[in-house]
PDB file of C-alpha atoms in Angstrom:
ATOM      1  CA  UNK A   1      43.066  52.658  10.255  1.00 49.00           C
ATOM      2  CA  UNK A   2      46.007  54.573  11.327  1.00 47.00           C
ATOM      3  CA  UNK A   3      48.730  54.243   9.087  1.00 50.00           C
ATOM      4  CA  UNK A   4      48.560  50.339   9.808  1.00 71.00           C
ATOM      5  CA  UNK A   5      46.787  50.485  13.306  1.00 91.00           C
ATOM      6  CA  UNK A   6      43.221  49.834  13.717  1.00 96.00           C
ATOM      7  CA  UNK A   7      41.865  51.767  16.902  1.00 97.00           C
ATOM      8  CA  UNK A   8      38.645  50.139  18.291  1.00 98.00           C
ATOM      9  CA  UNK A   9      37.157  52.366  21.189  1.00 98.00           C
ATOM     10  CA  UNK A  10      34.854  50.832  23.420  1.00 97.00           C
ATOM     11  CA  UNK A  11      31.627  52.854  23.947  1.00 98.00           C
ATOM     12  CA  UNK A  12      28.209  52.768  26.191  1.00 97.00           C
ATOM     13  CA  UNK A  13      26.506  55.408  24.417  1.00 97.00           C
ATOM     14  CA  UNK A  14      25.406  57.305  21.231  1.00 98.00           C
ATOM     15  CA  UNK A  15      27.317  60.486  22.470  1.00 97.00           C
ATOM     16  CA  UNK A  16      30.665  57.982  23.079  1.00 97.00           C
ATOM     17  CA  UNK A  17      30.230  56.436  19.570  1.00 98.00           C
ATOM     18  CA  UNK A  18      29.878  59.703  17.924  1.00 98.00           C
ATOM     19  CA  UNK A  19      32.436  61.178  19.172  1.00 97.00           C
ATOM     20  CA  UNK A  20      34.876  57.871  19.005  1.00 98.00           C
ATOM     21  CA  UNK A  21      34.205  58.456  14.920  1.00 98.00           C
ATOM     22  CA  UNK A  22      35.022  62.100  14.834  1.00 98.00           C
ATOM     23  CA  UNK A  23      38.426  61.769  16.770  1.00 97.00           C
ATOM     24  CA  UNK A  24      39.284  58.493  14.175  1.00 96.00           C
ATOM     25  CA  UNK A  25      37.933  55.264  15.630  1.00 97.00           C
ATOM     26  CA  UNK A  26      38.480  52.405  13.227  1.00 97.00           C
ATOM     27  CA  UNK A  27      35.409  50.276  14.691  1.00 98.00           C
ATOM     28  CA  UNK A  28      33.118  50.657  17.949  1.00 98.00           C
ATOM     29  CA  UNK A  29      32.692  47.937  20.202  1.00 98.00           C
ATOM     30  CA  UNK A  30      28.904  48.711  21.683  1.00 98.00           C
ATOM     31  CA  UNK A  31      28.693  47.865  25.106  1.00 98.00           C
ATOM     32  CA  UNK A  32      26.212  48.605  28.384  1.00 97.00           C
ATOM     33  CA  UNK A  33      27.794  48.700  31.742  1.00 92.00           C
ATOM     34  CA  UNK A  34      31.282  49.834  31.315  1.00 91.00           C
ATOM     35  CA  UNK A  35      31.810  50.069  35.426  1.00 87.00           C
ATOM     36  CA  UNK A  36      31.266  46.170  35.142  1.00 90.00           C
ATOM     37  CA  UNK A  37      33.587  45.167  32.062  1.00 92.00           C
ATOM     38  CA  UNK A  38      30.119  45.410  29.395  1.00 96.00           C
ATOM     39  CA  UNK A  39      27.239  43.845  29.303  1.00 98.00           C
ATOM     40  CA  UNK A  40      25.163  43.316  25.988  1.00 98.00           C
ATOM     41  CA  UNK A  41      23.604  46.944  24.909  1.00 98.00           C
ATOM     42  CA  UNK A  42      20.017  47.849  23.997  1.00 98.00           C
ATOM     43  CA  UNK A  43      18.666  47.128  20.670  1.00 98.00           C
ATOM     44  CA  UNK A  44      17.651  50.115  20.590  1.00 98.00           C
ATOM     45  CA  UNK A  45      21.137  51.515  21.588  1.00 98.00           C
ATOM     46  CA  UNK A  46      22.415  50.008  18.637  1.00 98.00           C
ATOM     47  CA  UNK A  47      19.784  50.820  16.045  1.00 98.00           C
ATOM     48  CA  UNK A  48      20.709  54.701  17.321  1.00 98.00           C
ATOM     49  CA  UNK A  49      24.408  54.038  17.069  1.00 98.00           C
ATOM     50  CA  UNK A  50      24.027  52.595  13.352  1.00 98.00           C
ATOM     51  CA  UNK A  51      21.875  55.526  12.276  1.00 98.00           C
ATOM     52  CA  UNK A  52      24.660  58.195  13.805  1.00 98.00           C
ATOM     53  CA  UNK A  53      27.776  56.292  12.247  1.00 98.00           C
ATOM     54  CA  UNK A  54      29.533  54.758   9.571  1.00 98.00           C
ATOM     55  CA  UNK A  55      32.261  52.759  10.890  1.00 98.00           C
ATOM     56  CA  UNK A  56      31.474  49.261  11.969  1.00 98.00           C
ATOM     57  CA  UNK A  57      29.836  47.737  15.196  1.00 98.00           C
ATOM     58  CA  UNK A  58      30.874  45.146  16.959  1.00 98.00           C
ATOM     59  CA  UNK A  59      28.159  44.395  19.808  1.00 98.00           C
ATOM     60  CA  UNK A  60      28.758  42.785  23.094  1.00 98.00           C
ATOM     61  CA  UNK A  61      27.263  39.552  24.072  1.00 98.00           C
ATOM     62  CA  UNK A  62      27.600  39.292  27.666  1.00 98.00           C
ATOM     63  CA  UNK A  63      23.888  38.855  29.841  1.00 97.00           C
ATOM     64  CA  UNK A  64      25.700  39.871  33.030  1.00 97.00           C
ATOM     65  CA  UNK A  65      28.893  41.122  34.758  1.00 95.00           C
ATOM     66  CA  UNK A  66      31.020  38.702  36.944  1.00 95.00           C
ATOM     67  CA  UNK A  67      32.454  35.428  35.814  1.00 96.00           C
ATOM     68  CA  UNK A  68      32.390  33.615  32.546  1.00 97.00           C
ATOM     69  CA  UNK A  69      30.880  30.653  33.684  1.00 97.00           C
ATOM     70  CA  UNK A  70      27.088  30.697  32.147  1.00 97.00           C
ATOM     71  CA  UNK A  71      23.568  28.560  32.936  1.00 98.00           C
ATOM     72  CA  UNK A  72      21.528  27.192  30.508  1.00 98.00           C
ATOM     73  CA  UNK A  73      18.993  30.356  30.746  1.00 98.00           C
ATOM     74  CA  UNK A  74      21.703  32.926  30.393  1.00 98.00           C
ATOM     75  CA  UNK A  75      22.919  30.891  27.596  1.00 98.00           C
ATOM     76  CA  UNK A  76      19.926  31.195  25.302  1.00 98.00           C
ATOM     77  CA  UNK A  77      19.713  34.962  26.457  1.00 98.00           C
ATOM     78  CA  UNK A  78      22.932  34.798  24.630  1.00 98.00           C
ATOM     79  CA  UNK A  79      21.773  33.251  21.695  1.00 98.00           C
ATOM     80  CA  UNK A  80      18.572  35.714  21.319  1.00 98.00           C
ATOM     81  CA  UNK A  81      21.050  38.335  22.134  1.00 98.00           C
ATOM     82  CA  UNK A  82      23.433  37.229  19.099  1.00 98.00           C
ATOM     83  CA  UNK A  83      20.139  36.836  16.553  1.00 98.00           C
ATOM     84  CA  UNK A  84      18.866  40.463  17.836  1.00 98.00           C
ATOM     85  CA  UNK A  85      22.113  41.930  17.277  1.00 98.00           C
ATOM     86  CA  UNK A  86      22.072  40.605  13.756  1.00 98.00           C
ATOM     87  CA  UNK A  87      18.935  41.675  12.736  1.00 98.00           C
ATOM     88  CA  UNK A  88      19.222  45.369  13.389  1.00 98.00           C
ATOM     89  CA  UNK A  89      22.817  45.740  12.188  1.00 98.00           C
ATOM     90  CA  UNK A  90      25.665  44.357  14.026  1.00 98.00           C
ATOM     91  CA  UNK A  91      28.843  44.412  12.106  1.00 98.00           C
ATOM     92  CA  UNK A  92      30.210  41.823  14.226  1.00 98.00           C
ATOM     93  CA  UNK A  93      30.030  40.210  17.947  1.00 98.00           C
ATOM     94  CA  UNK A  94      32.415  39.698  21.120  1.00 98.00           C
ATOM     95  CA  UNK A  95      31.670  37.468  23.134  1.00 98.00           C
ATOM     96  CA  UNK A  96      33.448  34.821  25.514  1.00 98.00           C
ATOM     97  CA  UNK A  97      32.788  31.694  27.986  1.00 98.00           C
ATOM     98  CA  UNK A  98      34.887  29.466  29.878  1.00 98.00           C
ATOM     99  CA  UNK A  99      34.795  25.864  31.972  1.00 98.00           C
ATOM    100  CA  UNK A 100      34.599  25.795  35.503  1.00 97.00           C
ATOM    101  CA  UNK A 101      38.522  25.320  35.416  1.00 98.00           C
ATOM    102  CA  UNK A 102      39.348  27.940  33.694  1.00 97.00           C
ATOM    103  CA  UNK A 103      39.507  26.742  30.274  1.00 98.00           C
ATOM    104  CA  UNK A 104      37.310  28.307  27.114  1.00 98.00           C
ATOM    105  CA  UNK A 105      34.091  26.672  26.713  1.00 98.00           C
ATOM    106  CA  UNK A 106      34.252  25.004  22.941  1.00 98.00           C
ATOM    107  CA  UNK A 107      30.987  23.680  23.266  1.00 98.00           C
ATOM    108  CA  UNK A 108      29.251  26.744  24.019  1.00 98.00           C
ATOM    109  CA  UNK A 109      31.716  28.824  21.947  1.00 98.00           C
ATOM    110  CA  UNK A 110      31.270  26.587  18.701  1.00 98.00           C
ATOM    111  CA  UNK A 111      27.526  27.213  19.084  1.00 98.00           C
ATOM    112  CA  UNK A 112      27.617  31.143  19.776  1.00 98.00           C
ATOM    113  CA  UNK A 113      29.889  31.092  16.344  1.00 98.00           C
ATOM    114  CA  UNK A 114      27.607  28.855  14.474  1.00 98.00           C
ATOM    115  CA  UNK A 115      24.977  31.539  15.595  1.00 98.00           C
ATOM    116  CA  UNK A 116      26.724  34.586  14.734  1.00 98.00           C
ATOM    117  CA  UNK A 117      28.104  33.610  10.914  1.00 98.00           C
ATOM    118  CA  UNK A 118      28.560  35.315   9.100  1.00 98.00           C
ATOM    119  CA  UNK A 119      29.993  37.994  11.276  1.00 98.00           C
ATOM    120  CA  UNK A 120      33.370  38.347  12.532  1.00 98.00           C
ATOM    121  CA  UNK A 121      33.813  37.482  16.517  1.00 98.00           C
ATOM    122  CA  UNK A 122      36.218  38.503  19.136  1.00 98.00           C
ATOM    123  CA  UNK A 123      36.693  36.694  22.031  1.00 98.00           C
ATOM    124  CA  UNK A 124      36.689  39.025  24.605  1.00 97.00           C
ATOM    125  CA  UNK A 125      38.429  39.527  27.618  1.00 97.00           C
ATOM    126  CA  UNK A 126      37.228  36.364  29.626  1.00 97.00           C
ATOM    127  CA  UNK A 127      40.655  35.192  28.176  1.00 98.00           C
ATOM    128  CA  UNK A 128      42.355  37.085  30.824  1.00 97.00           C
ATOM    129  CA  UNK A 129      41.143  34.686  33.071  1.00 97.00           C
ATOM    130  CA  UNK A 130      41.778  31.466  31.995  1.00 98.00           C
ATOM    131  CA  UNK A 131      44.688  29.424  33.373  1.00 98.00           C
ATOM    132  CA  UNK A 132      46.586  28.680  30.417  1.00 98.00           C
ATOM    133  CA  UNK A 133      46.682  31.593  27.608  1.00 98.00           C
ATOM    134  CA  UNK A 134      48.673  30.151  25.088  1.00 98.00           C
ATOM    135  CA  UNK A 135      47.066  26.755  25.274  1.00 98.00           C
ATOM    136  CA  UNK A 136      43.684  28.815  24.815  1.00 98.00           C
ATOM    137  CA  UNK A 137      45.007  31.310  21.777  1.00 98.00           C
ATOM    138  CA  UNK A 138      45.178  27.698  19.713  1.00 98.00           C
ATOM    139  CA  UNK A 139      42.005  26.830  21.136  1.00 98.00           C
ATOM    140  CA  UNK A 140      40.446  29.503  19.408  1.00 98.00           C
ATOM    141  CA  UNK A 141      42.563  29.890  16.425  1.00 98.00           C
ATOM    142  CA  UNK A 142      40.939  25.951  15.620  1.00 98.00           C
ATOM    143  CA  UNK A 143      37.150  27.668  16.794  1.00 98.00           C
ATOM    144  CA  UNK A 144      37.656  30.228  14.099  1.00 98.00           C
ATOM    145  CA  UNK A 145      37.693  34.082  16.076  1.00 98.00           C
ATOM    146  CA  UNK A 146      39.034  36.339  14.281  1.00 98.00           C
ATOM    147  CA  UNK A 147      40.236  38.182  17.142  1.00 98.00           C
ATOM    148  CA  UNK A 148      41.137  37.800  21.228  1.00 98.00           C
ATOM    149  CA  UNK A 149      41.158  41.194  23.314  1.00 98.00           C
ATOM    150  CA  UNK A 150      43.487  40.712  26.086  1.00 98.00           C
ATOM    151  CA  UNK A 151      45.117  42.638  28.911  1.00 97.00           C
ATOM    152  CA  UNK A 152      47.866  39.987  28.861  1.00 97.00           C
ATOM    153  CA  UNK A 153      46.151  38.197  31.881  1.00 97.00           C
ATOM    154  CA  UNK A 154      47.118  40.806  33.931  1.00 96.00           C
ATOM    155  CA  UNK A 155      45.578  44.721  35.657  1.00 92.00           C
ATOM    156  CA  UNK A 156      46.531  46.446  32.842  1.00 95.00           C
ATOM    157  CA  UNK A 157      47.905  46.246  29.033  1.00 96.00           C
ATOM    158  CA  UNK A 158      51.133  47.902  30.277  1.00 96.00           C
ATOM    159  CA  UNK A 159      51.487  44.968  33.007  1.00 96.00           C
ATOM    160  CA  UNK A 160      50.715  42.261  31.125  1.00 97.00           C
ATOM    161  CA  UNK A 161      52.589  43.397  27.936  1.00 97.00           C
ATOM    162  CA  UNK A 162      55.429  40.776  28.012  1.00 97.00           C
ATOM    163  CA  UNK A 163      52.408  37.665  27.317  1.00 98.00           C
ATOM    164  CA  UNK A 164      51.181  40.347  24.606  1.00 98.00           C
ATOM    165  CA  UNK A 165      54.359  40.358  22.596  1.00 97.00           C
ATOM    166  CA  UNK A 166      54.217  36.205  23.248  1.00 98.00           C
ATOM    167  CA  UNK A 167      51.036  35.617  22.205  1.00 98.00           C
ATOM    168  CA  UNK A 168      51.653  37.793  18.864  1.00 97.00           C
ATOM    169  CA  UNK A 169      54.259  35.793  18.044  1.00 97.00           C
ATOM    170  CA  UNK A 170      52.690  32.892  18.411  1.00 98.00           C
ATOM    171  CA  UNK A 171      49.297  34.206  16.666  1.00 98.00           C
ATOM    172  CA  UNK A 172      51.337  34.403  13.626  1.00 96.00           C
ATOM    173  CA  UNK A 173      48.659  35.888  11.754  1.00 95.00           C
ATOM    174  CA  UNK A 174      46.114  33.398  12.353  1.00 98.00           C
ATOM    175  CA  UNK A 175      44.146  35.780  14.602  1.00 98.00           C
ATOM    176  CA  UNK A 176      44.297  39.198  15.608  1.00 98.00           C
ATOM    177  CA  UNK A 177      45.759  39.723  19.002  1.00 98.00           C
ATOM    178  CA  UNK A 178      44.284  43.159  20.472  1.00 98.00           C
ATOM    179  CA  UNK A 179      45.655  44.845  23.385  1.00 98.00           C
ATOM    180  CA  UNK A 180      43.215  46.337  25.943  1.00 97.00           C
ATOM    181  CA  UNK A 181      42.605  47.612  29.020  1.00 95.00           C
ATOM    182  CA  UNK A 182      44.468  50.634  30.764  1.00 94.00           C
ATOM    183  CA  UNK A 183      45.604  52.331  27.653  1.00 96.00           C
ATOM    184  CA  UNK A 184      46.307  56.001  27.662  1.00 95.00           C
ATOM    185  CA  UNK A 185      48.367  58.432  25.384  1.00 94.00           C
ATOM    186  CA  UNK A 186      50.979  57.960  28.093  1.00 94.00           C
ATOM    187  CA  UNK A 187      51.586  54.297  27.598  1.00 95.00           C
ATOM    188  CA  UNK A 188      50.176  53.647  23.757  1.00 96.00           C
ATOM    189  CA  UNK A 189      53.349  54.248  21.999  1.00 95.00           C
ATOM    190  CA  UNK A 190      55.358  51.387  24.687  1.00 95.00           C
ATOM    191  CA  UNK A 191      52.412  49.450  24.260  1.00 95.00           C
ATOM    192  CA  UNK A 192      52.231  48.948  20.275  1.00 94.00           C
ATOM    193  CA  UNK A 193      56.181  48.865  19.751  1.00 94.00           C
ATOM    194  CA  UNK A 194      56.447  46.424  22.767  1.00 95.00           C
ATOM    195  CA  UNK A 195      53.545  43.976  21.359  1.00 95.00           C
ATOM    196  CA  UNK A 196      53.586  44.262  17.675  1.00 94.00           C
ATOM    197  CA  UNK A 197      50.110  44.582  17.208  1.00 95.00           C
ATOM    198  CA  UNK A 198      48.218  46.267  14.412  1.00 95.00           C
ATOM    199  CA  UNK A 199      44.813  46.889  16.750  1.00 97.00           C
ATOM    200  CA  UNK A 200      44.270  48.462  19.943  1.00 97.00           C
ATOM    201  CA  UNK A 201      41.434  48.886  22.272  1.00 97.00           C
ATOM    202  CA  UNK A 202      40.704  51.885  24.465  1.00 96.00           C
ATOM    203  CA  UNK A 203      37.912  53.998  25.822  1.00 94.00           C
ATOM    204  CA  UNK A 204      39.029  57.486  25.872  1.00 92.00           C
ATOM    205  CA  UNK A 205      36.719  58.564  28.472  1.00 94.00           C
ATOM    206  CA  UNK A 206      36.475  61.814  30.078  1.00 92.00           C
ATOM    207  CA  UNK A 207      34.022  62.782  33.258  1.00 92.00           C
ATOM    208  CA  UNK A 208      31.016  65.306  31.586  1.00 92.00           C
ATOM    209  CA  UNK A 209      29.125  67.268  34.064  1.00 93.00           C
ATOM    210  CA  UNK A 210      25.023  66.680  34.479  1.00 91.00           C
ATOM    211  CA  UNK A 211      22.958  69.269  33.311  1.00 92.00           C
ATOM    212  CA  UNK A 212      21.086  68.596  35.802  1.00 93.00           C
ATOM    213  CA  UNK A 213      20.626  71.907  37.849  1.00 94.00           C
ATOM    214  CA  UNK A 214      18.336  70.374  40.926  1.00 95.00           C
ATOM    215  CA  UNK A 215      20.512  67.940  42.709  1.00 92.00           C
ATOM    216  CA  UNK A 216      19.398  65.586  45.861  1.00 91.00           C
ATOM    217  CA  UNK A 217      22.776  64.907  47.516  1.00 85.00           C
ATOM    218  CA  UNK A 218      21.076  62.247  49.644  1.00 84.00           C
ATOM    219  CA  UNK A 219      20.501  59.573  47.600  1.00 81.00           C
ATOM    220  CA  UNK A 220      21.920  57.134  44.500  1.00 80.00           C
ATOM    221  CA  UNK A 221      20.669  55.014  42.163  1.00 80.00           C
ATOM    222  CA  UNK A 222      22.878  51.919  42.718  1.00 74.00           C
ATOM    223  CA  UNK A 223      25.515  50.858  44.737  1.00 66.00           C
ATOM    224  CA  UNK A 224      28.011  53.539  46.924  1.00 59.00           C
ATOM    225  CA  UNK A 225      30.477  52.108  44.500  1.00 58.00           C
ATOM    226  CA  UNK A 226      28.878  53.150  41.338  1.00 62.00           C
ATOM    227  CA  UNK A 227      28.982  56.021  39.130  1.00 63.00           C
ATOM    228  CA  UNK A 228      27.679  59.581  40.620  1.00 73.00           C
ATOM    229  CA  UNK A 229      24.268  60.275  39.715  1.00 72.00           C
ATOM    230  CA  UNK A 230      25.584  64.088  38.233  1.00 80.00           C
ATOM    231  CA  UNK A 231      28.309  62.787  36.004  1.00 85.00           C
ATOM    232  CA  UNK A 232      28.629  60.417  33.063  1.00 86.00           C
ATOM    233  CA  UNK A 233      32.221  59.176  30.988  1.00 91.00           C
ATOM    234  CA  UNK A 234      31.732  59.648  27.255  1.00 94.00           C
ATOM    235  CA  UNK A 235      34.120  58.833  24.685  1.00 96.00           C
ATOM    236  CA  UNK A 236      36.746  62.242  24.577  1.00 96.00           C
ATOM    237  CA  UNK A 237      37.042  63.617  21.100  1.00 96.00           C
ATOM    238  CA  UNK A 238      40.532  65.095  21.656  1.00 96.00           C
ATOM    239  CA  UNK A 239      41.499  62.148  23.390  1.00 96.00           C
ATOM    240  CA  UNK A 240      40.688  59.653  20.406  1.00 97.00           C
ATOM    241  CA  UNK A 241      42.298  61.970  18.006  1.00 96.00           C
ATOM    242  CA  UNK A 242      45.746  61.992  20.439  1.00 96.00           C
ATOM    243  CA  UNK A 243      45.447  58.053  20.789  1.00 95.00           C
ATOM    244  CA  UNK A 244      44.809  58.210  16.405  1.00 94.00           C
ATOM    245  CA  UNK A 245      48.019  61.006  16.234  1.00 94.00           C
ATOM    246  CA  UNK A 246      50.601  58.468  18.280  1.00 94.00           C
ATOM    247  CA  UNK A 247      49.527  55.378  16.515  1.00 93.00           C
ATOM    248  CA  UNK A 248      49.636  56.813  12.963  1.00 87.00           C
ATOM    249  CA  UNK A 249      53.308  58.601  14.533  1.00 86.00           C
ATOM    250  CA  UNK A 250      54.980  55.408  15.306  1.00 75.00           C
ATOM    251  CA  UNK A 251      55.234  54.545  11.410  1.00 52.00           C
TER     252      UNK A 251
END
């Protein structure tokens, strides 16, 4: 906590979630896949994570990139996901579904919740695309999250930061609104005195060099649109404790 802001940093990695401690993360959100959104992590990921840090873990529960919309089969990966999770030390869970017209699932939500209690659960930010986001904050005020991560339905935080300040307002405590999604140390400061929130959500990522010293320029491991096989993001110490600085500055 930063002086009354709460800095969650999203990370894909034990490297990221160490590092996301030392420069002042309040809480880790443990994803895989951060090229697609996140995807649910590895237990074993997480039983490393747990053993390497102190603050809490909030873990993912999300069997796939793309849509929202989930089958029966990916929902009871979901629900082994959610039980796995819990056994080997999840502090909490984010997760999120939604109807065919764009509306959150209560039906599948209610039973992910039942599922997860007693942890803590963020809805995640499948509420940027439903079609009505103040109709769906009350939805899941009455479901019982504790928290909704949101872009403001729009490309970025700094974009969709009008709906942000709206749907604090109209939170009124009942849940915790968290920005996320594009935030730098260029646009944090705008970002928390524009919204009024108390929590924020970042990555902090910098590009780290492979060690690799043998390189085969000719081929890739996934698609020409993924990551380079000879560099990886990981959470930026300096750039967690600058994020931590302007937060704890704006008191």
């Amino acid at each position: 906590m930063a002086n009354g802001f709460l800095m969650e940093v999203c990370v894909d990695s034990v490297e990221s979630a160490v590092n996301a401690e030392r420069g002042g993360a309040g809480r880790l959100e443990l994803c895989a896949n951060l090229m697609e959104g996140g995807t649910t992590p590895t237990i074993g990921l997480l039983q490393v994570v747990k053993q390497c840090t102190r603050v809490p873990v909030f873990v993912m529960i999300r069997p796939r990139g793309g849509d929202f919309l989930y089958s029966d089969r990916e929902v009871e990966v979901m629900k082994a996901d959610i039980r796995l999770a819990k056994q080997h030390g999840a502090d909490g869970l984010v997760f999120g579904a939604l109807t065919e017209d764009g509306r959150v699932d209560t039906e599948l939500c209610t039973a992910l919740l039942a599922a997860s209690r007693p942890l803590p659960v963020t809805f995640h930010r499948a509420f940027d695309m439903v079609y009505d986001p103040l109709a769906a904050l009350e939805t899941l005020i009455s479901m019982g999250f504790e928290r909704v991560l949101t872009s403001g339905c729009d490309s970025s935080v700094l974009e969709g930061l009008p709906l942000i300040k709206r749907l604090t307002e109209q939170a009124k405590g009942r849940i915790v609104v968290v920005p996320g999604g594009g935030i730098t140390e260029r646009n944090l400061q705008r970002i928390l005195e524009g919204s009024g929130a108390s929590e924020f959500h970042c990555s902090a990522r910098s590009v780290k060099d492979s060690g690799m010293k043998f390189r085969n320029p000719y081929t890739t491991m996934g698609a020409y649109l993924s990551t380079p096989e000879y560099s990886i993001k990981v959470a930026d110490v300096a750039k967690v404790r600058t994020l931590n600085a302007i937060a704890k500055n704006i008191l």
